[in-house]
PDB file of C-alpha atoms in Angstrom:
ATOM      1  CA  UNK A   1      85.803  -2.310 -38.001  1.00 46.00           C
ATOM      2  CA  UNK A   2      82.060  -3.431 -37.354  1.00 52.00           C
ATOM      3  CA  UNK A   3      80.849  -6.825 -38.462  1.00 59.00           C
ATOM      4  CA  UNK A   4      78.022  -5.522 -40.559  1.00 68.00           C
ATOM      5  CA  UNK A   5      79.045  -4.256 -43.935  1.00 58.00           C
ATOM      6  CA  UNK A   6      77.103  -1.097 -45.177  1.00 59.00           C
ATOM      7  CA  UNK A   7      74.414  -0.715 -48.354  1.00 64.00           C
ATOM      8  CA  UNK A   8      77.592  -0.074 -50.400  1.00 60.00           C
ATOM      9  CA  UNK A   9      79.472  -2.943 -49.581  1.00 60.00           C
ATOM     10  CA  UNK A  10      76.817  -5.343 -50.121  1.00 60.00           C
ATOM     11  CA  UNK A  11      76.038  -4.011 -53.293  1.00 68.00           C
ATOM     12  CA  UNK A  12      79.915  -4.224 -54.196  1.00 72.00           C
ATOM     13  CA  UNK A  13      79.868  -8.025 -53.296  1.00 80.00           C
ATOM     14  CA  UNK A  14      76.253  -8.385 -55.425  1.00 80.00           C
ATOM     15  CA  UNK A  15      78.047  -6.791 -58.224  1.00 86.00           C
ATOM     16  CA  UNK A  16      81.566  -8.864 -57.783  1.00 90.00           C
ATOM     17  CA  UNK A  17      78.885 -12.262 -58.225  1.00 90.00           C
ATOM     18  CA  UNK A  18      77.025 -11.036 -60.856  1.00 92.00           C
ATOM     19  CA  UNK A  19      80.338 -10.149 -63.220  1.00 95.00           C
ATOM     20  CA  UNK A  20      81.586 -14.084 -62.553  1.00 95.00           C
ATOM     21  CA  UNK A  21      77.772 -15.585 -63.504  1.00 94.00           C
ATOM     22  CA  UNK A  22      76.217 -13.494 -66.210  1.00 96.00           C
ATOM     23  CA  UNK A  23      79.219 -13.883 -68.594  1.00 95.00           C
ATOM     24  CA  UNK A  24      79.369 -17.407 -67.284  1.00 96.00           C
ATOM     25  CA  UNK A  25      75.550 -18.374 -68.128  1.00 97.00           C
ATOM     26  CA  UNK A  26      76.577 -16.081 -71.311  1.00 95.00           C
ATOM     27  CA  UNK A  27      79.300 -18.064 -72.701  1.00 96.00           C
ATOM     28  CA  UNK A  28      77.865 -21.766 -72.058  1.00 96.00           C
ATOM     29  CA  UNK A  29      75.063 -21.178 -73.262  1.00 94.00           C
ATOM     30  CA  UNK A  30      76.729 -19.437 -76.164  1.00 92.00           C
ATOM     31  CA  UNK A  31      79.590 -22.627 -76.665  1.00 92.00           C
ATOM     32  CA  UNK A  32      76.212 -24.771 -76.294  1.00 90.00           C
ATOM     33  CA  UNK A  33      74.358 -22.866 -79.005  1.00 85.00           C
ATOM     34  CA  UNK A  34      77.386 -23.040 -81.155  1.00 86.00           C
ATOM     35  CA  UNK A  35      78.362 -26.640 -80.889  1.00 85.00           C
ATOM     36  CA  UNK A  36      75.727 -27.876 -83.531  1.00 85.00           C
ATOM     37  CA  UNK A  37      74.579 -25.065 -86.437  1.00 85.00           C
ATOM     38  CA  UNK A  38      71.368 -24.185 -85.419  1.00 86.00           C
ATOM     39  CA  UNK A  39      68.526 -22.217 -87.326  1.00 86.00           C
ATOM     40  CA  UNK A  40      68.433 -21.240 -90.584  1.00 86.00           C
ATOM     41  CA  UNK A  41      72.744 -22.620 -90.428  1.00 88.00           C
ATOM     42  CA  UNK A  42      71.111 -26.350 -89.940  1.00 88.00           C
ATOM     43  CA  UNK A  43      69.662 -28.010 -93.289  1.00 89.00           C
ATOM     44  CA  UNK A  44      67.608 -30.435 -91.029  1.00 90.00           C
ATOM     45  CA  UNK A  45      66.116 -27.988 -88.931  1.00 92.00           C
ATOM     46  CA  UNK A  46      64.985 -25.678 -92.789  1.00 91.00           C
ATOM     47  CA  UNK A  47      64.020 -28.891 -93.513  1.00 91.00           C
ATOM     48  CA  UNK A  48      61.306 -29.464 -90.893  1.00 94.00           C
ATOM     49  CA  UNK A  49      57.978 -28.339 -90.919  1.00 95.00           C
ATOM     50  CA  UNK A  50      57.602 -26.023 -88.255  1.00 95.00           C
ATOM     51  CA  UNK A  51      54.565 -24.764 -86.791  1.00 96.00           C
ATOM     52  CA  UNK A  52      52.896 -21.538 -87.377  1.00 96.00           C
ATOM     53  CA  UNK A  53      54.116 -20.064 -84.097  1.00 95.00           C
ATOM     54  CA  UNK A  54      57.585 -20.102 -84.741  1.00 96.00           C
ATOM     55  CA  UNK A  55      59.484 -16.955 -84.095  1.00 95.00           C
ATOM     56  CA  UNK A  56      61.766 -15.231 -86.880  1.00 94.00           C
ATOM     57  CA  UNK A  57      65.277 -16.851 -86.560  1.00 91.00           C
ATOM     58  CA  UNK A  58      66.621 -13.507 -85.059  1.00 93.00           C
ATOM     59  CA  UNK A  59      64.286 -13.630 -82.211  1.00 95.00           C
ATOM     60  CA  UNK A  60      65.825 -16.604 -80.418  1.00 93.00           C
ATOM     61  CA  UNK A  61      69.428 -15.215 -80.009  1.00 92.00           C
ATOM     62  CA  UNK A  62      68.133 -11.689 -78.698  1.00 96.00           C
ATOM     63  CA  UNK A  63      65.655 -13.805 -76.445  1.00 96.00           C
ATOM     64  CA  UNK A  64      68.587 -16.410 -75.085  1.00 96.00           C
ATOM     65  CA  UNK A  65      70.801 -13.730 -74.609  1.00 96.00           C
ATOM     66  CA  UNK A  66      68.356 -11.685 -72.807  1.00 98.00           C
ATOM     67  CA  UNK A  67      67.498 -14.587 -70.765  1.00 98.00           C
ATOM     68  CA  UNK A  68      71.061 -15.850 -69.741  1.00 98.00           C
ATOM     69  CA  UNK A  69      71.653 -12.219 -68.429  1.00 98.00           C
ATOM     70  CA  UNK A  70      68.193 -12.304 -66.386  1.00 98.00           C
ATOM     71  CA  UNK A  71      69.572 -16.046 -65.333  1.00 98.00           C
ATOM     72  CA  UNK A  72      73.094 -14.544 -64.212  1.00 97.00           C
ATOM     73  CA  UNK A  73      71.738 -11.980 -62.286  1.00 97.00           C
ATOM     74  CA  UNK A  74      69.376 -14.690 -60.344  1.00 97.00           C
ATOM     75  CA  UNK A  75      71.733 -16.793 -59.444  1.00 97.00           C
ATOM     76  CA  UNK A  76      74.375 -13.732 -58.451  1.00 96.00           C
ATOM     77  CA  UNK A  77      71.693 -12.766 -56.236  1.00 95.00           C
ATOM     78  CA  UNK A  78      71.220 -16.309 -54.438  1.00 96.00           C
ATOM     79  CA  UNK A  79      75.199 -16.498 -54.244  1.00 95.00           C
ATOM     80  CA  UNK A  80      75.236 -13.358 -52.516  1.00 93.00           C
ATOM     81  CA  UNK A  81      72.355 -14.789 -49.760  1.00 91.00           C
ATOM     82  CA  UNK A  82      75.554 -16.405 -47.555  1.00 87.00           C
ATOM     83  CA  UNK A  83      73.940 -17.818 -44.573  1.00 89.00           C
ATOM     84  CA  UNK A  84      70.777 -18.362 -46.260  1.00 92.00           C
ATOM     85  CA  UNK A  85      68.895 -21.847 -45.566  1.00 95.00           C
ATOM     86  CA  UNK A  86      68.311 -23.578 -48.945  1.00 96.00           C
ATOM     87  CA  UNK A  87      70.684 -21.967 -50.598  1.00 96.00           C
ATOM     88  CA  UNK A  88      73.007 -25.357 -51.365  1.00 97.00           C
ATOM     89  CA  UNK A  89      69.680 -26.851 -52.374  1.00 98.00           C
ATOM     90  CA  UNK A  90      68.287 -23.789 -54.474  1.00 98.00           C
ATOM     91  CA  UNK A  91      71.969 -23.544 -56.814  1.00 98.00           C
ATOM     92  CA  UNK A  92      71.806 -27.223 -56.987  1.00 98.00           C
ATOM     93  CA  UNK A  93      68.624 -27.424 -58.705  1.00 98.00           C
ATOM     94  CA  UNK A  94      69.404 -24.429 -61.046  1.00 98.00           C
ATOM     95  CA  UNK A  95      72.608 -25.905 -61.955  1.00 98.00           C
ATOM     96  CA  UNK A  96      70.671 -29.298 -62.834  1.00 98.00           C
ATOM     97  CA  UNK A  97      67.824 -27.503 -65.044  1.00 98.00           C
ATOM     98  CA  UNK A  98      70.898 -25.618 -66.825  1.00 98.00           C
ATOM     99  CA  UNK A  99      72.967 -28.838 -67.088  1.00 98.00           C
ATOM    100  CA  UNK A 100      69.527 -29.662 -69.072  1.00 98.00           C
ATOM    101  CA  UNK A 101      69.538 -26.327 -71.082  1.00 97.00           C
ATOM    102  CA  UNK A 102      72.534 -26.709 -72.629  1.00 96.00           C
ATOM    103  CA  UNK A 103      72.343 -30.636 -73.727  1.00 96.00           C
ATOM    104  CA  UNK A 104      68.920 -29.333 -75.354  1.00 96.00           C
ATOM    105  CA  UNK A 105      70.480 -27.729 -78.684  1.00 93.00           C
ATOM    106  CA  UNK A 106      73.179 -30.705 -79.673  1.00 93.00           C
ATOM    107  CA  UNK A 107      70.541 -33.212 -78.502  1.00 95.00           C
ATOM    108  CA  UNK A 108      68.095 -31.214 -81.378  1.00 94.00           C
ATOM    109  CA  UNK A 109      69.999 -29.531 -83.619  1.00 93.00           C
ATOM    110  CA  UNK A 110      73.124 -32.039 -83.627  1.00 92.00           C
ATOM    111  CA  UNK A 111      71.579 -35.226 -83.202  1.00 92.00           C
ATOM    112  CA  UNK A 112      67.361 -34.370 -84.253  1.00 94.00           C
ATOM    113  CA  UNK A 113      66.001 -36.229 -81.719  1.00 95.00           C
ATOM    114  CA  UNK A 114      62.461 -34.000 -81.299  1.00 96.00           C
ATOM    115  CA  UNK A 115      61.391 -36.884 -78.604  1.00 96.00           C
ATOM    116  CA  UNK A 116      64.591 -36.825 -76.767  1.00 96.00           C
ATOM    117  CA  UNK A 117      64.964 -32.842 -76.578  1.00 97.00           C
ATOM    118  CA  UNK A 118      61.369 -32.965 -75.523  1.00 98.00           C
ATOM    119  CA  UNK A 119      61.868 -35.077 -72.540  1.00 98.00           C
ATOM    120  CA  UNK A 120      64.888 -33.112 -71.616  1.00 98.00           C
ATOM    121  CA  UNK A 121      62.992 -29.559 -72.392  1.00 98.00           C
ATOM    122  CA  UNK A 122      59.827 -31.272 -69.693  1.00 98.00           C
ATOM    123  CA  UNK A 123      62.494 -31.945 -67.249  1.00 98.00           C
ATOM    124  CA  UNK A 124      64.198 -29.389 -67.299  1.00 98.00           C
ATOM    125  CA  UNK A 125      60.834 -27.043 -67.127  1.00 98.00           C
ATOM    126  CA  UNK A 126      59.881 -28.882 -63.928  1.00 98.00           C
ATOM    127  CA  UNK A 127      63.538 -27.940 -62.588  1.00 98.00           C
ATOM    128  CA  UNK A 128      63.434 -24.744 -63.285  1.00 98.00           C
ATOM    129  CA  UNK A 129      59.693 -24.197 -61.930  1.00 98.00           C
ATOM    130  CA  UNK A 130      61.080 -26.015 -58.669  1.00 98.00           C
ATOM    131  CA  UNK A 131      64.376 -23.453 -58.564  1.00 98.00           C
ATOM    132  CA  UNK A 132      62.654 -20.387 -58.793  1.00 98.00           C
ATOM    133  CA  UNK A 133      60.398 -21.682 -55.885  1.00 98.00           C
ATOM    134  CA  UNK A 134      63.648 -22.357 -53.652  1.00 98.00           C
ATOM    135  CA  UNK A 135      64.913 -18.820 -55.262  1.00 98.00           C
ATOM    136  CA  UNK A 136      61.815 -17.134 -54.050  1.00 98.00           C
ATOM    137  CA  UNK A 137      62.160 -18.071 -50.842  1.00 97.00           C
ATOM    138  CA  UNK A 138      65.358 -16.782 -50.534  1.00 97.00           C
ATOM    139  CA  UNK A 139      65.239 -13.846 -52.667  1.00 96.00           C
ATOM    140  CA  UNK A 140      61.845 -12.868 -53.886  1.00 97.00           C
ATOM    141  CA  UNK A 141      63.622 -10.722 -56.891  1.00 97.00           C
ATOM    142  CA  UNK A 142      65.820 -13.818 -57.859  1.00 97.00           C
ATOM    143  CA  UNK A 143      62.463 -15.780 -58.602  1.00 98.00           C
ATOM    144  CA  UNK A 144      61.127 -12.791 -60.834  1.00 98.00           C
ATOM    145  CA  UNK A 145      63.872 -12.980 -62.730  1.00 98.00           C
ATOM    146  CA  UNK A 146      63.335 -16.422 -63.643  1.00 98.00           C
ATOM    147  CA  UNK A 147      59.890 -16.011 -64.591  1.00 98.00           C
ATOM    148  CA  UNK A 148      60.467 -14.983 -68.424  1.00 98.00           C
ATOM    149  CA  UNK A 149      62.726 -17.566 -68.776  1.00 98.00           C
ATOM    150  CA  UNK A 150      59.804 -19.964 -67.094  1.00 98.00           C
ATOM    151  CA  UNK A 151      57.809 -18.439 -70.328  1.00 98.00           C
ATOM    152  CA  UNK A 152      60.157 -19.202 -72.865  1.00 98.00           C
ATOM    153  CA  UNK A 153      61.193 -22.723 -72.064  1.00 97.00           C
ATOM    154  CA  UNK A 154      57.420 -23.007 -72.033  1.00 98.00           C
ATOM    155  CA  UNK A 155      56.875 -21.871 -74.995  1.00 98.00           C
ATOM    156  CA  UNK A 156      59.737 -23.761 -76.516  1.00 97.00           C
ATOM    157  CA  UNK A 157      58.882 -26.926 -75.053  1.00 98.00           C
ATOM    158  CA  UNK A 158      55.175 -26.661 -76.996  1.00 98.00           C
ATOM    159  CA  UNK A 159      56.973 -25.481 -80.469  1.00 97.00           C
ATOM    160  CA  UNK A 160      59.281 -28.704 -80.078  1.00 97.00           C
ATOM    161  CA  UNK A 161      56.528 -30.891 -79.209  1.00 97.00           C
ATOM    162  CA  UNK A 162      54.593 -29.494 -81.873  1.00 97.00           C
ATOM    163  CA  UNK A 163      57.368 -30.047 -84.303  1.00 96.00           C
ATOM    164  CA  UNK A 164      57.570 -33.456 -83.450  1.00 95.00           C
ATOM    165  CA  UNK A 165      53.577 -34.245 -84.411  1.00 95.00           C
ATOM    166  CA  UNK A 166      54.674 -32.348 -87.790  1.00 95.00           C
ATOM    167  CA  UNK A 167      57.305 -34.339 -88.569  1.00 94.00           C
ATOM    168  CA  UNK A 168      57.264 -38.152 -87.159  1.00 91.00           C
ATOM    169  CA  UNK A 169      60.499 -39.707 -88.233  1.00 87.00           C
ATOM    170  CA  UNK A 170      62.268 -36.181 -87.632  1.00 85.00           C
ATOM    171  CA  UNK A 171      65.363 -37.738 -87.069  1.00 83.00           C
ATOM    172  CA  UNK A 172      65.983 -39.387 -90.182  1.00 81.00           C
ATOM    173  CA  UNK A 173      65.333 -36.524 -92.781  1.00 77.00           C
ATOM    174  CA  UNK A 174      68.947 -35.382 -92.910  1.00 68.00           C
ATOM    175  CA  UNK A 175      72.107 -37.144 -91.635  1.00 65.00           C
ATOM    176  CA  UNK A 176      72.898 -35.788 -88.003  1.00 60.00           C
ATOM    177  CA  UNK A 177      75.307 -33.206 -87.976  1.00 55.00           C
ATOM    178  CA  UNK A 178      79.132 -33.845 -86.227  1.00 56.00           C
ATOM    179  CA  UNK A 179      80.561 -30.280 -87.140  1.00 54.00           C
ATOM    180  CA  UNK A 180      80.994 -27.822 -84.055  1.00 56.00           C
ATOM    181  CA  UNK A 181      80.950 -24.416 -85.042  1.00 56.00           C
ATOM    182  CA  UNK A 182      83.227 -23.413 -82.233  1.00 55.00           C
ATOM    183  CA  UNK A 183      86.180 -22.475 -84.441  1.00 52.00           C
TER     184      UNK A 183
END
């Protein structure tokens, strides 16, 4: 047979990526989630005053989840670019901003350090901005699917550093939590 695979094919190896990440990015991001009670499960976080923009507590597992799909499917998509230059460079820096991602929630939620998970949440941001540029070059659709994501940790990153002006001393109002909820 030929050395150039047909439309079919290369969707079949698109797909056979994209099963392996999206329930990867799925499930740690779910375990990292998990690992500290978050939400209306974590009496330090009911305890802080939050500010007016805060979401409903059901909108942030129907966004992450969303997101981690949208994520996935990015990174499927830059897997599936063999060959491609930048590639090595353009998972490396997604990996790091995700690395990031999930040490946000224990870092706030587990051990309520607002400053901390702010630092990490501007990092990470930065990361992320710099991977979809190394995604776009490769895959122009990869980089659109980071953009919402771009938005949320955004948007994330303002509510955390407004929750730190509303509540200096954050970390001390309740005793850290050690209990995973992983069982």
């Amino acid at each position: 047979m030929g050395g150039i695979a047909s439309k079919g094919q290369l969707r079949l190896s698109f797909l056979r990526w994209a099963i392996v990440t999206v329930p990867l990015i799925l499930l740690l991001g779910f375990a990292s989630g998990r690992a500290y009670p978050a939400g209306s499960e974590n009496a330090w976080y009911m305890a802080l005053q939050k500010p007016s923009a805060t979401p409903p507590g059901w909108v942030f597992p129907v966004a992450w989840t969303s997101l981690y799909i949208l994520l996935g499917l990015a990174v499927a998509m830059i897997l599936h670019a063999r060959g491609a230059t930048g590639r090595a460079l353009a998972l490396g820096v997604f990996a790091a901003q995700f690395v990031l991602n999930l040490a946000w929630t224990p870092l706030f939620f587990g051990l309520h350090r607002v400053d901390a998970a702010l630092a990490v949440i501007v990092l990470m941001l930065a990361l992320a901005i710099l991977a979809t540029v190394l995604f776009g070059r490769i895959r122009p659709l990869a980089a659109w699917l980071m953009v919402p994501y771009l938005v949320w940790i955004s948007f994330a990153g303002v509510l955390t550093w407004r929750i730190g002006q509303l509540n200096p001393g954050a970390e001390t109002l309740v005793p850290a939590s050690h209990t995973s909820q992983m069982l």
